[in-house]
mmCIF file of C-alpha atoms in Angstrom:
data_model
loop_
_atom_site.group_PDB
_atom_site.id
_atom_site.type_symbol
_atom_site.label_atom_id
_atom_site.label_comp_id
_atom_site.label_asym_id
_atom_site.label_seq_id
_atom_site.Cartn_x
_atom_site.Cartn_y
_atom_site.Cartn_z
ATOM 1 C CA MET A 1 -68.653 -28.968 20.458
ATOM 2 C CA LEU A 2 -65.444 -29.586 22.337
ATOM 3 C CA ARG A 3 -64.566 -32.311 19.892
ATOM 4 C CA ASN A 4 -64.816 -29.855 17.004
ATOM 5 C CA LEU A 5 -62.595 -27.208 18.555
ATOM 6 C CA PRO A 6 -59.182 -28.477 17.407
ATOM 7 C CA LEU A 7 -60.553 -29.026 13.913
ATOM 8 C CA LYS A 8 -61.687 -25.428 13.744
ATOM 9 C CA ALA A 9 -58.282 -24.248 14.833
ATOM 10 C CA ILE A 10 -56.666 -26.305 12.081
ATOM 11 C CA ASN A 11 -59.066 -24.960 9.497
ATOM 12 C CA ARG A 12 -58.316 -21.433 10.551
ATOM 13 C CA GLY A 13 -54.616 -22.101 10.323
ATOM 14 C CA ILE A 14 -54.924 -23.366 6.760
ATOM 15 C CA THR A 15 -56.987 -20.442 5.518
ATOM 16 C CA GLY A 16 -54.639 -18.060 7.293
ATOM 17 C CA GLN A 17 -51.701 -19.534 5.388
ATOM 18 C CA ILE A 18 -53.500 -19.236 2.077
ATOM 19 C CA ARG A 19 -54.276 -15.633 2.753
ATOM 20 C CA GLN A 20 -50.680 -14.896 3.627
ATOM 21 C CA GLN A 21 -49.383 -16.462 0.437
ATOM 22 C CA SER A 22 -51.389 -14.158 -1.835
ATOM 23 C CA THR A 23 -50.353 -10.886 -0.252
ATOM 24 C CA VAL A 24 -50.950 -8.719 -3.332
ATOM 25 C CA PRO A 25 -54.396 -9.297 -4.853
ATOM 26 C CA SER A 26 -54.732 -8.875 -8.586
ATOM 27 C CA LEU A 27 -55.519 -5.408 -9.872
ATOM 28 C CA SER A 28 -57.980 -6.548 -12.514
ATOM 29 C CA ASN A 29 -61.548 -5.690 -11.600
ATOM 30 C CA LEU A 30 -60.471 -4.092 -8.356
ATOM 31 C CA GLY A 31 -63.794 -2.298 -8.051
ATOM 32 C CA ALA A 32 -65.581 -5.598 -7.490
ATOM 33 C CA SER A 33 -62.997 -7.210 -5.234
ATOM 34 C CA TRP A 34 -62.241 -4.130 -3.110
ATOM 35 C CA LYS A 35 -65.007 -4.880 -0.608
ATOM 36 C CA THR A 36 -63.646 -8.342 0.125
ATOM 37 C CA LEU A 37 -60.090 -7.171 0.794
ATOM 38 C CA SER A 38 -58.758 -6.761 4.301
ATOM 39 C CA THR A 39 -57.150 -3.525 5.432
ATOM 40 C CA GLU A 40 -53.653 -4.957 4.962
ATOM 41 C CA GLU A 41 -54.478 -6.142 1.458
ATOM 42 C CA ARG A 42 -55.899 -2.736 0.566
ATOM 43 C CA GLN A 43 -52.773 -1.141 1.902
ATOM 44 C CA SER A 44 -50.578 -3.418 -0.199
ATOM 45 C CA VAL A 45 -52.660 -2.781 -3.324
ATOM 46 C CA TYR A 46 -52.448 0.941 -2.676
ATOM 47 C CA THR A 47 -48.669 0.894 -2.264
ATOM 48 C CA GLU A 48 -48.318 -1.201 -5.389
ATOM 49 C CA VAL A 49 -50.455 1.202 -7.415
ATOM 50 C CA VAL A 50 -48.597 4.227 -6.073
ATOM 51 C CA GLU A 51 -45.295 2.642 -7.069
ATOM 52 C CA LYS A 52 -46.629 1.771 -10.525
ATOM 53 C CA GLN A 53 -47.649 5.375 -11.133
ATOM 54 C CA LYS A 54 -44.085 6.540 -10.796
ATOM 55 C CA GLN A 55 -43.194 4.966 -14.124
ATOM 56 C CA ASP A 56 -44.326 6.196 -17.537
ATOM 57 C CA TRP A 57 -48.117 6.220 -17.603
ATOM 58 C CA LYS A 58 -48.183 4.939 -21.171
ATOM 59 C CA GLN A 59 -46.689 1.684 -19.952
ATOM 60 C CA LEU A 60 -49.452 1.124 -17.409
ATOM 61 C CA SER A 61 -52.019 -1.467 -18.374
ATOM 62 C CA ILE A 62 -55.672 -0.494 -18.501
ATOM 63 C CA ASP A 63 -56.253 -2.541 -15.347
ATOM 64 C CA GLU A 64 -53.608 -0.634 -13.470
ATOM 65 C CA LYS A 65 -55.047 2.662 -14.647
ATOM 66 C CA ARG A 66 -58.518 1.624 -13.614
ATOM 67 C CA ALA A 67 -57.220 0.455 -10.244
ATOM 68 C CA ALA A 68 -55.434 3.767 -9.676
ATOM 69 C CA TYR A 69 -58.564 5.731 -10.550
ATOM 70 C CA PHE A 70 -60.745 3.462 -8.438
ATOM 71 C CA ILE A 71 -58.567 3.828 -5.362
ATOM 72 C CA SER A 72 -58.538 7.612 -5.650
ATOM 73 C CA PHE A 73 -62.059 8.413 -6.805
ATOM 74 C CA GLY A 74 -63.961 5.126 -6.928
ATOM 75 C CA PRO A 75 -67.252 4.548 -5.151
ATOM 76 C CA HIS A 76 -65.937 3.289 -1.822
ATOM 77 C CA GLY A 77 -65.473 4.753 1.635
ATOM 78 C CA PRO A 78 -66.830 8.311 1.778
ATOM 79 C CA ARG A 79 -67.587 8.165 -1.961
ATOM 80 C CA THR A 80 -70.004 5.258 -1.609
ATOM 81 C CA PRO A 81 -73.213 6.317 -3.352
ATOM 82 C CA VAL A 82 -76.097 6.916 -0.954
ATOM 83 C CA VAL A 83 -78.451 4.974 -3.215
ATOM 84 C CA GLU A 84 -76.863 1.857 -4.607
ATOM 85 C CA GLN A 85 -77.358 0.497 -8.089
ATOM 86 C CA GLY A 86 -80.978 -0.615 -8.395
ATOM 87 C CA GLY A 87 -81.784 0.832 -4.975
ATOM 88 C CA ASN A 88 -84.610 3.008 -6.275
ATOM 89 C CA THR A 89 -86.305 0.021 -7.901
ATOM 90 C CA LYS A 90 -85.964 -1.866 -4.642
ATOM 91 C CA VAL A 91 -87.670 0.953 -2.724
ATOM 92 C CA PHE A 92 -90.414 1.238 -5.355
ATOM 93 C CA VAL A 93 -91.131 -2.501 -5.306
ATOM 94 C CA GLY A 94 -91.064 -2.462 -1.501
ATOM 95 C CA VAL A 95 -93.584 0.386 -1.327
ATOM 96 C CA LEU A 96 -95.859 -1.381 -3.805
ATOM 97 C CA GLY A 97 -95.595 -4.569 -1.758
ATOM 98 C CA ALA A 98 -96.443 -2.737 1.474
ATOM 99 C CA LEU A 99 -99.460 -1.082 -0.168
ATOM 100 C CA ALA A 100 -100.644 -4.439 -1.515
ATOM 101 C CA ALA A 101 -100.271 -5.998 1.939
ATOM 102 C CA THR A 102 -102.284 -3.230 3.622
ATOM 103 C CA ALA A 103 -104.979 -3.470 0.943
ATOM 104 C CA ALA A 104 -105.150 -7.240 1.452
ATOM 105 C CA ILE A 105 -105.503 -6.794 5.212
ATOM 106 C CA TYR A 106 -108.162 -4.080 4.786
ATOM 107 C CA PHE A 107 -110.375 -5.995 2.390
ATOM 108 C CA GLY A 108 -109.652 -9.324 4.096
ATOM 109 C CA VAL A 109 -110.815 -8.067 7.474
ATOM 110 C CA ARG A 110 -113.864 -6.427 5.945
ATOM 111 C CA SER A 111 -114.823 -9.645 4.201
ATOM 112 C CA PHE A 112 -115.243 -11.272 7.619
ATOM 113 C CA ALA A 113 -117.519 -8.478 8.864
ATOM 114 C CA ALA A 114 -121.230 -9.041 9.515
ATOM 115 C CA GLU A 115 -123.839 -7.821 7.005
ATOM 116 C CA PRO A 116 -124.906 -4.185 7.459
ATOM 117 C CA PRO A 117 -128.201 -3.794 9.386
ATOM 118 C CA GLN A 118 -131.388 -3.903 7.349
ATOM 119 C CA THR A 119 -132.139 -0.251 8.116
ATOM 120 C CA MET A 120 -129.111 0.656 5.961
ATOM 121 C CA SER A 121 -130.759 -0.592 2.770
ATOM 122 C CA LYS A 122 -132.011 2.008 0.328
ATOM 123 C CA GLU A 123 -135.568 0.675 0.256
ATOM 124 C CA TRP A 124 -135.866 0.873 4.033
ATOM 125 C CA GLN A 125 -134.595 4.440 4.083
ATOM 126 C CA GLU A 126 -136.906 5.553 1.269
ATOM 127 C CA ALA A 127 -139.786 3.927 3.064
ATOM 128 C CA SER A 128 -138.970 5.773 6.282
ATOM 129 C CA THR A 129 -138.828 9.062 4.342
ATOM 130 C CA GLU A 130 -142.294 8.295 2.990
ATOM 131 C CA TYR A 131 -143.485 7.495 6.494
ATOM 132 C CA MET A 132 -142.152 10.835 7.802
ATOM 133 C CA LYS A 133 -143.916 12.700 4.996
ATOM 134 C CA GLU A 134 -147.112 10.832 5.807
ATOM 135 C CA GLN A 135 -146.778 11.923 9.406
ATOM 136 C CA LYS A 136 -145.992 15.481 8.289
ATOM 137 C CA SER A 137 -142.986 15.569 10.566
ATOM 138 C CA ASN A 138 -140.790 18.689 10.545
ATOM 139 C CA PRO A 139 -143.193 20.672 8.342
ATOM 140 C CA ILE A 140 -141.432 24.072 8.414
ATOM 141 C CA SER A 141 -137.935 23.361 7.210
ATOM 142 C CA GLY A 142 -137.676 19.545 7.004
ATOM 143 C CA VAL A 143 -138.966 16.571 5.060
ATOM 144 C CA SER A 144 -142.599 17.587 4.984
ATOM 145 C CA SER A 145 -142.019 21.260 4.124
ATOM 146 C CA GLU A 146 -142.941 22.739 0.735
ATOM 147 C CA ASN A 147 -140.320 22.579 -1.987
ATOM 148 C CA TYR A 148 -138.198 20.178 0.016
ATOM 149 C CA LYS A 149 -135.096 19.168 -1.950
ATOM 150 C CA GLY A 150 -133.107 17.108 0.533
ATOM 151 C CA LYS A 151 -132.531 13.371 0.519
ATOM 152 C CA GLY A 152 -134.756 12.680 3.507
ATOM 153 C CA MET A 153 -133.638 9.593 5.386
ATOM 154 C CA VAL A 154 -131.620 8.201 2.481
ATOM 155 C CA GLN A 155 -127.916 8.252 3.345
ATOM 156 C CA MET B 1 -46.133 50.773 39.983
ATOM 157 C CA PHE B 2 -49.491 52.111 38.784
ATOM 158 C CA GLY B 3 -47.921 55.478 38.402
ATOM 159 C CA ILE B 4 -45.462 54.103 35.875
ATOM 160 C CA ILE B 5 -48.235 52.445 33.866
ATOM 161 C CA ARG B 6 -50.365 55.568 33.914
ATOM 162 C CA SER B 7 -47.559 57.744 32.682
ATOM 163 C CA ALA B 8 -46.791 55.266 29.911
ATOM 164 C CA VAL B 9 -50.406 55.243 28.788
ATOM 165 C CA GLN B 10 -50.528 59.006 28.849
ATOM 166 C CA ALA B 11 -47.387 59.238 26.794
ATOM 167 C CA ARG B 12 -48.805 56.871 24.185
ATOM 168 C CA ALA B 13 -52.125 58.728 24.047
ATOM 169 C CA LEU B 14 -50.231 61.969 23.615
ATOM 170 C CA SER B 15 -48.181 60.648 20.721
ATOM 171 C CA ARG B 16 -51.343 59.343 19.068
ATOM 172 C CA VAL B 17 -52.978 62.739 19.311
ATOM 173 C CA GLN B 18 -49.959 64.377 17.769
ATOM 174 C CA SER B 19 -49.730 61.940 14.874
ATOM 175 C CA PHE B 20 -53.433 62.171 14.008
ATOM 176 C CA LYS B 21 -53.972 64.424 11.020
ATOM 177 C CA PRO B 22 -57.509 64.937 9.803
ATOM 178 C CA THR B 23 -57.734 64.442 6.070
ATOM 179 C CA LEU B 24 -60.590 65.241 3.726
ATOM 180 C CA LEU B 25 -60.206 62.104 1.629
ATOM 181 C CA GLN B 26 -60.708 59.101 3.807
ATOM 182 C CA VAL B 27 -60.111 55.622 2.483
ATOM 183 C CA ARG B 28 -62.683 53.149 3.688
ATOM 184 C CA ASN B 29 -61.890 49.493 3.412
ATOM 185 C CA TYR B 30 -65.154 48.190 2.082
ATOM 186 C CA SER B 31 -65.167 44.749 0.530
ATOM 187 C CA ALA B 32 -66.028 46.216 -2.862
ATOM 188 C CA GLY B 33 -62.627 47.823 -2.959
ATOM 189 C CA HIS B 34 -60.956 44.876 -4.689
ATOM 190 C CA GLU B 35 -59.817 45.257 -8.231
ATOM 191 C CA GLU B 36 -61.313 43.001 -10.863
ATOM 192 C CA GLU B 37 -59.070 40.154 -11.935
ATOM 193 C CA SER B 38 -59.102 39.641 -15.681
ATOM 194 C CA PHE B 39 -59.282 36.183 -17.243
ATOM 195 C CA GLU B 40 -55.675 36.524 -18.402
ATOM 196 C CA ASP B 41 -54.500 37.415 -14.921
ATOM 197 C CA PHE B 42 -56.431 34.492 -13.524
ATOM 198 C CA THR B 43 -54.815 32.183 -16.040
ATOM 199 C CA LYS B 44 -51.389 33.567 -15.281
ATOM 200 C CA ARG B 45 -51.922 33.211 -11.542
ATOM 201 C CA TYR B 46 -53.010 29.595 -11.708
ATOM 202 C CA VAL B 47 -50.451 28.554 -14.314
ATOM 203 C CA SER B 48 -47.713 29.848 -12.060
ATOM 204 C CA PHE B 49 -49.385 28.187 -9.087
ATOM 205 C CA PHE B 50 -49.554 24.764 -10.717
ATOM 206 C CA ASP B 51 -46.035 25.154 -12.097
ATOM 207 C CA GLN B 52 -44.649 25.312 -8.593
ATOM 208 C CA VAL B 53 -46.865 22.616 -7.044
ATOM 209 C CA GLU B 54 -44.781 19.887 -5.464
ATOM 210 C CA ASP B 55 -47.231 17.613 -3.659
ATOM 211 C CA LEU B 56 -50.613 16.020 -4.223
ATOM 212 C CA PHE B 57 -52.449 17.899 -1.500
ATOM 213 C CA GLU B 58 -51.349 21.237 -2.867
ATOM 214 C CA LEU B 59 -52.334 20.177 -6.392
ATOM 215 C CA GLN B 60 -55.807 19.070 -5.379
ATOM 216 C CA ARG B 61 -56.307 22.124 -3.211
ATOM 217 C CA GLY B 62 -55.347 24.328 -6.155
ATOM 218 C CA LEU B 63 -57.684 22.427 -8.465
ATOM 219 C CA ASN B 64 -60.573 22.805 -6.042
ATOM 220 C CA ASN B 65 -59.973 26.548 -5.840
ATOM 221 C CA CYS B 66 -59.398 26.984 -9.553
ATOM 222 C CA PHE B 67 -62.519 25.073 -10.586
ATOM 223 C CA ALA B 68 -64.650 26.898 -8.013
ATOM 224 C CA TYR B 69 -64.759 30.119 -10.064
ATOM 225 C CA ASP B 70 -67.567 31.054 -12.384
ATOM 226 C CA LEU B 71 -65.447 30.316 -15.449
ATOM 227 C CA VAL B 72 -63.848 27.396 -17.185
ATOM 228 C CA PRO B 73 -60.098 27.376 -16.584
ATOM 229 C CA ALA B 74 -58.110 27.989 -19.739
ATOM 230 C CA PRO B 75 -56.340 25.047 -21.426
ATOM 231 C CA GLU B 76 -53.008 26.482 -20.261
ATOM 232 C CA ILE B 77 -54.088 26.043 -16.649
ATOM 233 C CA CYS B 78 -55.229 22.504 -17.370
ATOM 234 C CA GLU B 79 -51.947 21.682 -19.046
ATOM 235 C CA SER B 80 -49.995 23.073 -16.135
ATOM 236 C CA ALA B 81 -52.159 21.136 -13.672
ATOM 237 C CA ILE B 82 -51.795 17.897 -15.629
ATOM 238 C CA ARG B 83 -48.043 18.341 -15.730
ATOM 239 C CA ALA B 84 -48.152 18.932 -12.003
ATOM 240 C CA SER B 85 -50.021 15.664 -11.498
ATOM 241 C CA ARG B 86 -47.369 13.922 -13.586
ATOM 242 C CA ARG B 87 -44.753 15.529 -11.365
ATOM 243 C CA VAL B 88 -46.409 14.283 -8.179
ATOM 244 C CA ASN B 89 -47.013 10.862 -9.837
ATOM 245 C CA ASP B 90 -50.757 10.837 -9.425
ATOM 246 C CA PHE B 91 -52.486 9.406 -12.455
ATOM 247 C CA SER B 92 -56.040 9.611 -11.165
ATOM 248 C CA THR B 93 -55.893 13.354 -10.559
ATOM 249 C CA ALA B 94 -54.939 13.828 -14.205
ATOM 250 C CA VAL B 95 -58.054 11.910 -15.225
ATOM 251 C CA ARG B 96 -60.074 13.862 -12.696
ATOM 252 C CA ILE B 97 -59.047 17.180 -14.256
ATOM 253 C CA PHE B 98 -60.855 16.195 -17.452
ATOM 254 C CA GLU B 99 -63.894 15.279 -15.417
ATOM 255 C CA GLY B 100 -63.739 18.725 -13.853
ATOM 256 C CA ILE B 101 -63.574 20.367 -17.277
ATOM 257 C CA LYS B 102 -66.562 18.338 -18.389
ATOM 258 C CA GLU B 103 -68.515 19.545 -15.376
ATOM 259 C CA LYS B 104 -67.599 23.183 -15.973
ATOM 260 C CA VAL B 105 -68.197 23.549 -19.725
ATOM 261 C CA GLU B 106 -71.625 24.442 -21.033
ATOM 262 C CA ASN B 107 -71.998 21.773 -23.694
ATOM 263 C CA GLN B 108 -70.382 18.753 -25.257
ATOM 264 C CA GLY B 109 -68.890 20.836 -28.079
ATOM 265 C CA GLN B 110 -66.827 22.914 -25.694
ATOM 266 C CA TYR B 111 -65.628 19.767 -23.972
ATOM 267 C CA GLU B 112 -64.534 18.393 -27.353
ATOM 268 C CA GLN B 113 -62.611 21.610 -27.967
ATOM 269 C CA TYR B 114 -60.800 21.201 -24.671
ATOM 270 C CA LEU B 115 -60.021 17.579 -25.486
ATOM 271 C CA ASP B 116 -58.641 18.631 -28.873
ATOM 272 C CA ALA B 117 -56.550 21.382 -27.352
ATOM 273 C CA LEU B 118 -55.067 18.998 -24.796
ATOM 274 C CA LYS B 119 -54.762 16.029 -27.148
ATOM 275 C CA PRO B 120 -50.969 16.259 -27.651
ATOM 276 C CA LEU B 121 -50.456 16.351 -23.905
ATOM 277 C CA ARG B 122 -52.811 13.458 -23.305
ATOM 278 C CA GLU B 123 -50.988 11.370 -25.861
ATOM 279 C CA GLU B 124 -47.621 12.397 -24.516
ATOM 280 C CA LEU B 125 -48.480 11.325 -20.964
ATOM 281 C CA GLY B 126 -50.960 8.563 -21.763
ATOM 282 C CA ILE B 127 -54.013 9.958 -19.973
ATOM 283 C CA PRO B 128 -57.399 8.558 -20.954
ATOM 284 C CA THR B 129 -60.649 10.258 -20.021
ATOM 285 C CA LYS B 130 -62.904 8.561 -17.511
ATOM 286 C CA GLU B 131 -65.126 7.292 -20.322
ATOM 287 C CA GLU B 132 -62.177 5.760 -22.150
ATOM 288 C CA LEU B 133 -60.990 4.209 -18.895
ATOM 289 C CA ASN B 134 -64.281 2.478 -18.242
ATOM 290 C CA ALA B 135 -65.000 1.587 -21.845
#
């Protein structure tokens, strides 16, 4: 690590020089490059654009006009849109993914579960209803009563 | 010391009593007492406002106020405002004015009419609309 330190310092020095040489970034496609600019570079672009606007507007190039409009009313700073381009799709896909994951967990865990007890089968339950009727259990209002319309023991 | 104050207060109260004349017709300052401003007066007011604008803040403040009414500002106002933005050397505000008009009008046809009415000015100063700028 210590051996690398001077090298890093040199690297930083070189990039610093390069940055200083190009003080005024180009105005073409400023909307895309704005995010990458430092505060000083933004300041210099702004001053340049303000100076340009003092001349006849018909002599401004389309790039300069776009840059001027972008700096004033473009989607940066407080005008950054709350939902970015394609943000809604991202949220939709994310929600779908989360639902798919929960469904996978739900059915995956259930697939490892033991078989339901044999008393939960339909045949068993019908048979126990029959057995209750045979025994005449609950004869006034229940299974063995007259005109009984319930399901008995079947769940 | 208190004696002096008391006598001063009494003197003032006395003068107030003397100057009070009961009248039958009382004017009450309810908020409904404002007179209606006609569209022409509105236009005149804002044209004169934008004609005397000398800085960007004042221009944008005026535009915010002017476009906050329940009406579309007349082309004269827009022309005056655009000339004001030329005066304060702010290109983007000039473009923004057309955006404001587009927001305020009811349909595309009215917007076209505004564009036609302001066409000479736009060509004179070289102001594209936002759509033309991003085309």
